[in-house]
Tab-separated table of C-alpha atoms in Angstrom:
chain	number	residue	atom	x	y	z
H	588	MET	CA	5.707	-17.758	0.317
H	589	ASN	CA	2.001	-17.652	1.169
H	590	LYS	CA	0.753	-14.497	-0.560
H	591	ASN	CA	-2.616	-14.730	1.199
H	592	LYS	CA	-0.941	-13.507	4.399
H	593	TYR	CA	0.125	-10.207	2.822
H	594	THR	CA	-3.138	-8.337	3.288
H	595	ARG	CA	-1.730	-4.843	3.875
H	596	LYS	CA	-0.009	-2.718	1.268
H	597	ILE	CA	1.561	0.645	0.533
H	598	VAL	CA	1.673	2.148	-2.966
H	599	VAL	CA	4.288	4.772	-3.753
H	600	ARG	CA	5.196	6.732	-6.899
H	601	SER	CA	8.534	8.348	-7.651
H	602	TYR	CA	9.712	9.755	-11.016
H	603	GLY	CA	6.713	8.128	-12.677
H	604	VAL	CA	7.489	4.661	-11.309
H	605	VAL	CA	4.777	3.032	-9.181
H	606	CYS	CA	5.785	0.406	-6.617
H	607	VAL	CA	3.668	-1.541	-4.146
H	608	VAL	CA	4.987	-2.981	-0.898
H	609	ARG	CA	2.816	-5.722	0.576
H	610	THR	CA	3.238	-6.869	4.150
H	611	ASN	CA	1.754	-9.365	6.557
H	612	SER	CA	1.678	-7.030	9.569
H	613	GLY	CA	0.109	-3.701	10.430
H	614	ASN	CA	3.154	-3.024	12.608
H	615	ALA	CA	5.230	-2.718	9.436
H	616	ILE	CA	3.183	0.042	7.776
H	617	ARG	CA	4.606	3.060	9.580
H	618	PRO	CA	8.285	1.936	9.382
H	619	ILE	CA	7.902	1.104	5.684
H	620	ARG	CA	6.382	4.501	4.893
H	621	ARG	CA	9.169	6.192	6.837
H	622	VAL	CA	11.938	4.367	4.982
H	623	LEU	CA	10.328	5.039	1.594
H	624	ARG	CA	10.237	8.768	2.349
H	625	THR	CA	13.907	8.612	3.303
H	626	TYR	CA	15.080	6.657	0.264
H	627	LEU	CA	12.811	8.391	-2.282
H	628	PRO	CA	12.893	12.163	-1.681
H	629	GLY	CA	9.658	13.770	-2.812
H	630	CYS	CA	7.821	10.483	-3.349
H	631	GLU	CA	4.015	10.349	-3.391
H	632	PHE	CA	1.855	7.770	-1.623
H	633	LEU	CA	-1.132	6.641	-3.696
H	634	ASN	CA	-4.466	4.958	-3.144
H	635	THR	CA	-3.935	1.276	-2.385
H	636	ASP	CA	-6.084	0.303	-5.393
H	637	THR	CA	-3.543	1.823	-7.803
H	638	ASP	CA	-1.864	-0.614	-10.181
H	639	ALA	CA	1.895	-0.943	-9.741
H	640	GLU	CA	4.652	-2.099	-12.071
H	641	HIS	CA	6.879	-3.370	-9.266
H	642	GLU	CA	5.759	-5.500	-6.313
H	643	PHE	CA	7.679	-6.100	-3.106
H	644	TRP	CA	6.668	-8.476	-0.319
H	645	TYR	CA	7.841	-7.682	3.192
H	646	SER	CA	7.490	-10.442	5.805
H	647	TRP	CA	7.478	-8.808	9.255
H	648	ASN	CA	8.047	-11.494	11.889
H	649	LYS	CA	7.854	-11.395	15.674
H	650	ASN	CA	11.270	-13.022	16.023
H	651	SER	CA	12.764	-10.218	13.856
H	652	ARG	CA	13.797	-12.741	11.215
H	653	ASP	CA	12.244	-10.718	8.413
H	654	SER	CA	12.249	-11.557	4.713
H	655	LEU	CA	11.949	-9.455	1.567
H	656	TYR	CA	10.823	-10.657	-1.848
H	657	LYS	CA	10.353	-9.200	-5.303
H	658	ASN	CA	8.535	-11.177	-7.972
H	659	ASN	CA	8.600	-14.297	-5.768
H	660	GLU	CA	12.381	-14.195	-5.401
H	661	THR	CA	14.065	-13.663	-2.053
H	662	ILE	CA	16.168	-10.514	-2.270
H	663	ALA	CA	17.107	-10.070	1.383
H	664	LEU	CA	17.127	-11.837	4.731
H	665	ARG	CA	18.144	-9.943	7.856
H	666	ALA	CA	18.309	-10.568	11.597
H	667	ASN	CA	16.403	-7.405	12.542
H	668	HIS	CA	13.808	-5.001	11.222
H	669	ASP	CA	16.124	-2.018	10.710
H	670	HIS	CA	18.497	-3.857	8.377
H	671	LEU	CA	15.710	-5.261	6.247
H	672	LEU	CA	13.955	-1.913	6.021
H	673	GLY	CA	17.200	-0.510	4.616
H	674	SER	CA	17.290	-3.346	2.090
H	675	LEU	CA	13.716	-2.535	1.087
H	676	GLY	CA	14.537	1.142	0.632
H	677	SER	CA	17.542	0.296	-1.538
H	678	ALA	CA	15.592	-2.202	-3.666
H	679	VAL	CA	12.727	0.209	-4.332
H	680	ARG	CA	15.139	3.053	-5.111
H	681	ILE	CA	17.005	0.890	-7.636
H	682	ALA	CA	13.711	0.057	-9.358
H	683	VAL	CA	12.900	3.764	-9.573
H	684	ALA	CA	16.377	4.600	-10.904
H	685	GLU	CA	16.114	1.970	-13.632
H	686	TYR	CA	12.561	2.676	-14.787
H	687	ALA	CA	12.227	6.430	-14.158
H	688	VAL	CA	10.052	8.166	-16.743
H	689	GLY	CA	11.833	10.900	-18.696
H	690	ARG	CA	14.949	10.749	-16.523
H	691	VAL	CA	18.378	9.101	-16.601
H	692	PHE	CA	19.861	8.145	-13.242
H	693	ILE	CA	23.659	8.008	-12.926
H	694	HIS	CA	25.523	6.633	-9.908
H	695	ALA	CA	27.241	9.838	-8.810
H	696	GLY	CA	27.712	12.539	-6.273
H	697	VAL	CA	26.481	15.924	-7.478
H	698	VAL	CA	26.919	19.511	-6.339
H	699	GLY	CA	26.080	22.825	-7.940
H	700	TRP	CA	28.681	25.547	-8.440
H	701	LYS	CA	27.854	28.911	-10.007
H	702	GLY	CA	24.762	27.558	-11.735
H	703	ARG	CA	26.322	24.391	-13.136
H	704	ALA	CA	26.531	20.831	-11.901
H	705	ILE	CA	29.700	19.020	-10.938
H	706	ILE	CA	29.058	15.308	-11.420
H	707	ILE	CA	31.329	12.794	-9.674
H	708	PRO	CA	30.331	9.440	-11.229
H	709	ALA	CA	31.285	6.415	-9.140
H	710	ARG	CA	29.884	3.332	-7.449
H	711	SER	CA	30.013	2.602	-3.726
H	712	PHE	CA	33.255	2.691	-1.719
H	713	LYS	CA	34.947	5.147	-4.101
H	714	GLY	CA	34.624	8.126	-1.760
H	715	LYS	CA	32.045	10.124	-3.745
H	716	SER	CA	29.882	10.944	-0.704
H	717	THR	CA	32.886	12.128	1.294
H	718	LEU	CA	34.044	14.416	-1.516
H	719	THR	CA	30.504	15.641	-2.148
H	720	ALA	CA	30.166	16.536	1.537
H	721	GLU	CA	33.484	18.376	1.569
H	722	LEU	CA	32.535	20.452	-1.478
H	723	VAL	CA	29.242	21.314	0.223
H	724	ARG	CA	31.127	22.442	3.323
H	725	ARG	CA	33.046	24.820	1.052
H	726	GLY	CA	29.987	26.438	-0.454
H	727	ALA	CA	28.752	24.145	-3.229
H	728	LEU	CA	25.012	23.423	-3.347
H	729	TYR	CA	24.066	19.848	-2.523
H	730	TYR	CA	22.170	17.889	-5.182
H	731	SER	CA	22.849	14.250	-4.252
H	732	ASP	CA	25.468	11.813	-3.019
H	733	GLU	CA	23.776	8.878	-4.762
H	734	TYR	CA	22.411	9.788	-8.186
H	735	ALA	CA	22.747	12.461	-10.817
H	736	VAL	CA	19.226	12.705	-12.256
H	737	LEU	CA	19.222	14.052	-15.830
H	738	ASP	CA	16.174	15.162	-17.796
H	739	GLU	CA	15.769	15.070	-21.576
H	740	LYS	CA	17.613	18.400	-21.888
H	741	ALA	CA	20.567	16.924	-19.943
H	742	ARG	CA	19.884	19.173	-16.955
H	743	VAL	CA	20.602	17.817	-13.489
H	744	HIS	CA	17.744	17.715	-10.973
H	745	PRO	CA	18.097	17.459	-7.185
H	746	PHE	CA	17.839	14.045	-5.550
H	747	PRO	CA	18.302	15.384	-2.014
H	748	LYS	CA	18.559	12.270	0.114
H	749	LEU	CA	20.436	12.429	3.390
H	750	LEU	CA	24.192	12.230	2.883
H	751	SER	CA	25.432	8.743	3.806
H	752	LEU	CA	28.945	9.143	5.167
H	753	ARG	CA	31.495	6.536	6.146
H	754	GLY	CA	34.363	7.205	8.520
H	755	ILE	CA	32.245	8.628	11.342
H	756	LYS	CA	31.709	5.319	13.167
H	757	ASN	CA	34.060	3.217	11.047
H	758	ASP	CA	35.189	2.806	7.435
H	759	PHE	CA	32.229	0.605	6.451
H	760	GLU	CA	29.100	1.675	8.341
H	761	GLN	CA	27.239	4.662	6.907
H	762	VAL	CA	25.866	7.470	9.053
H	763	ASP	CA	23.190	9.732	7.574
H	764	ARG	CA	23.565	13.501	7.856
H	765	THR	CA	21.426	16.388	6.624
H	766	VAL	CA	23.048	18.981	4.395
H	767	GLU	CA	22.290	21.568	7.085
H	768	ALA	CA	24.338	19.567	9.590
H	769	LEU	CA	27.327	20.146	7.296
H	770	GLY	CA	26.661	23.874	7.224
H	771	GLY	CA	25.535	23.657	3.608
H	772	LYS	CA	22.490	24.241	1.423
H	773	ALA	CA	20.639	22.099	-1.104
H	774	GLY	CA	20.122	23.025	-4.738
H	775	LYS	CA	16.499	23.526	-5.753
H	776	ARG	CA	16.427	23.932	-9.543
H	777	PRO	CA	17.659	21.929	-12.544
H	778	ILE	CA	21.046	23.054	-13.857
H	779	PRO	CA	23.278	22.118	-16.818
H	780	VAL	CA	26.366	19.980	-16.387
H	781	GLY	CA	29.549	21.999	-15.999
H	782	MET	CA	32.042	19.327	-15.000
H	783	VAL	CA	32.440	15.559	-14.994
H	784	LEU	CA	35.040	14.641	-12.384
H	785	ILE	CA	36.387	11.082	-12.413
H	786	THR	CA	38.121	10.437	-9.122
H	787	GLU	CA	38.356	7.955	-6.290
H	788	TYR	CA	40.100	7.911	-2.961
H	789	ARG	CA	43.527	6.302	-2.602
H	790	LYS	CA	45.481	6.794	0.585
H	791	GLY	CA	48.445	9.052	-0.102
H	792	ALA	CA	47.455	9.659	-3.734
H	793	LYS	CA	48.635	12.864	-5.401
H	794	TRP	CA	46.062	15.087	-7.065
H	795	ASN	CA	47.132	15.265	-10.713
H	796	PRO	CA	44.065	15.879	-12.912
H	797	ARG	CA	44.198	14.909	-16.576
H	798	VAL	CA	41.867	16.636	-19.024
H	799	LEU	CA	39.388	14.333	-20.777
H	800	ASN	CA	37.656	15.038	-24.065
H	801	PRO	CA	33.833	15.117	-24.263
H	802	GLY	CA	33.697	11.556	-25.575
H	803	GLU	CA	35.669	10.271	-22.611
H	804	GLY	CA	33.447	12.222	-20.248
H	805	ALA	CA	30.325	10.760	-21.850
H	806	LEU	CA	31.774	7.251	-21.573
H	807	GLU	CA	32.294	7.678	-17.839
H	808	LEU	CA	28.690	8.791	-17.454
H	809	LEU	CA	27.607	5.832	-19.571
H	810	ASN	CA	29.531	3.376	-17.394
H	811	ASN	CA	27.614	4.573	-14.344
H	812	ALA	CA	24.158	5.059	-15.892
H	813	VAL	CA	21.489	2.850	-14.321
H	814	PRO	CA	19.022	2.354	-17.228
H	815	ILE	CA	21.563	1.963	-20.020
H	816	ARG	CA	20.857	-1.721	-20.735
H	817	ARG	CA	17.097	-1.349	-20.519
H	818	ASP	CA	16.688	1.776	-22.662
H	819	PRO	CA	19.933	2.816	-24.390
H	820	GLN	CA	18.112	4.732	-27.154
H	821	PHE	CA	16.733	7.130	-24.559
H	822	ALA	CA	19.801	7.369	-22.342
H	823	LEU	CA	22.649	7.697	-24.854
H	824	PRO	CA	21.701	11.061	-26.435
H	825	ILE	CA	21.164	12.590	-22.994
H	826	LEU	CA	24.546	11.393	-21.745
H	827	GLY	CA	26.239	12.741	-24.866
H	828	ASN	CA	24.576	16.135	-24.504
H	829	ALA	CA	25.483	16.274	-20.815
H	830	ALA	CA	29.180	15.835	-21.577
H	831	LYS	CA	29.594	17.793	-24.811
H	832	ASP	CA	29.949	21.250	-23.221
H	833	ALA	CA	31.292	20.153	-19.831
H	834	LEU	CA	34.835	20.101	-18.533
H	835	ALA	CA	36.047	16.598	-17.708
H	836	PHE	CA	38.989	15.513	-15.567
H	837	ARG	CA	40.414	12.322	-14.120
H	838	SER	CA	42.699	11.845	-11.119
H	839	LYS	CA	43.138	9.698	-8.057
H	840	ARG	CA	42.836	11.719	-4.877
H	841	GLY	CA	43.934	11.725	-1.282
H	842	GLU	CA	41.878	13.163	1.572
H	843	ALA	CA	38.756	15.050	0.503
H	844	LYS	CA	39.544	18.009	2.756
H	845	ASP	CA	42.855	18.485	0.931
H	846	VAL	CA	41.474	18.028	-2.577
H	847	ALA	CA	38.231	20.024	-2.355
H	848	PRO	CA	39.939	23.453	-2.360
H	849	LEU	CA	42.071	22.365	-5.330
H	850	ILE	CA	38.943	21.402	-7.259
H	851	ILE	CA	37.326	24.728	-6.476
H	852	ASP	CA	40.480	26.588	-7.482
H	853	MET	CA	40.621	24.610	-10.721
H	854	LEU	CA	37.051	25.637	-11.472
H	855	GLU	CA	37.723	29.269	-10.677
H	856	ARG	CA	40.734	29.371	-13.002
H	857	SER	CA	38.975	27.605	-15.873
H	858	GLN	CA	36.374	28.978	-18.256
H	859	TYR	CA	33.769	27.115	-16.243
C-alpha cells in the first residue's frame, strides 16, 4: 500500500474515540462522511489536523475494486463501493465500541419501558433486531438494535442507529428502517436497567421463560460486552451494577409478533 496516495482524510469523534479515514480520492469524501453519520449516531467531525488513535485507509478505485485497511492490514475487499463503505462503517463502529471513554458497549437490542431499559444481549443472527422492532411497534421506546451503551452509573444511553431488519428482502440481507417507519419513538434520556432478556429465535420454539439470578444476568451481559478483554477493571463493576436490581429471564422464542405481547404482559405482572 502506497500511503503517499492517500492525501485526503476525514477525522471523526464518537464517545471520546477519534478515528481518521484516509482516502486516495475526493470522490470518496462525501460517501464516507455519510456512512460515518449512519453508523455513528451523533458523531462529530473534527479538523483534519486532529490526532487520531485509529487510522483507516480507504482505496477508492475507478473499477470499483475498493480496498480497506487498518494499521497496514487489509480488513476488507469488495466488488463495489456500497459494500466496502458498509465494511468501513462497521470497522469504525467496532473501534468506537471497544475504546469508548466512560462507556461500556454490549452487543444487544435495547428498548425502554416505563422508565427502565430492557436489554436483549445477543450477537448477529439471533433475532434481536426483529424482537426489538416488535417491542417498539407495541409502544416501547427505541434505544438501539446493536448496542446497549452503559455509563459508569450503569444507566443505558440511546444509540439510535437505523434498525437493520432481516426478512424483508430475504433471511440474510438487512434493510434499514427508521423507528418512525415502525410507528414508534426513540428514547432520549439515560435510564436504569430493568430487565435482561436472554432469548433467540428458533422456529416453532415455545416461550417458557426461566428466571435468572443477578449473577447469571451479569454473566450474560459480560459475554456480550465489547471492551471486556481490553479493560475488565472498568467494565466488570458496571455490568454487575446493571444486573443487580434487574429482572433476568431466559427462553427460546418463536415469532417475535407472538412473543412480544407475552414479554409485555410479563413485565406488567411483575414488580418491574
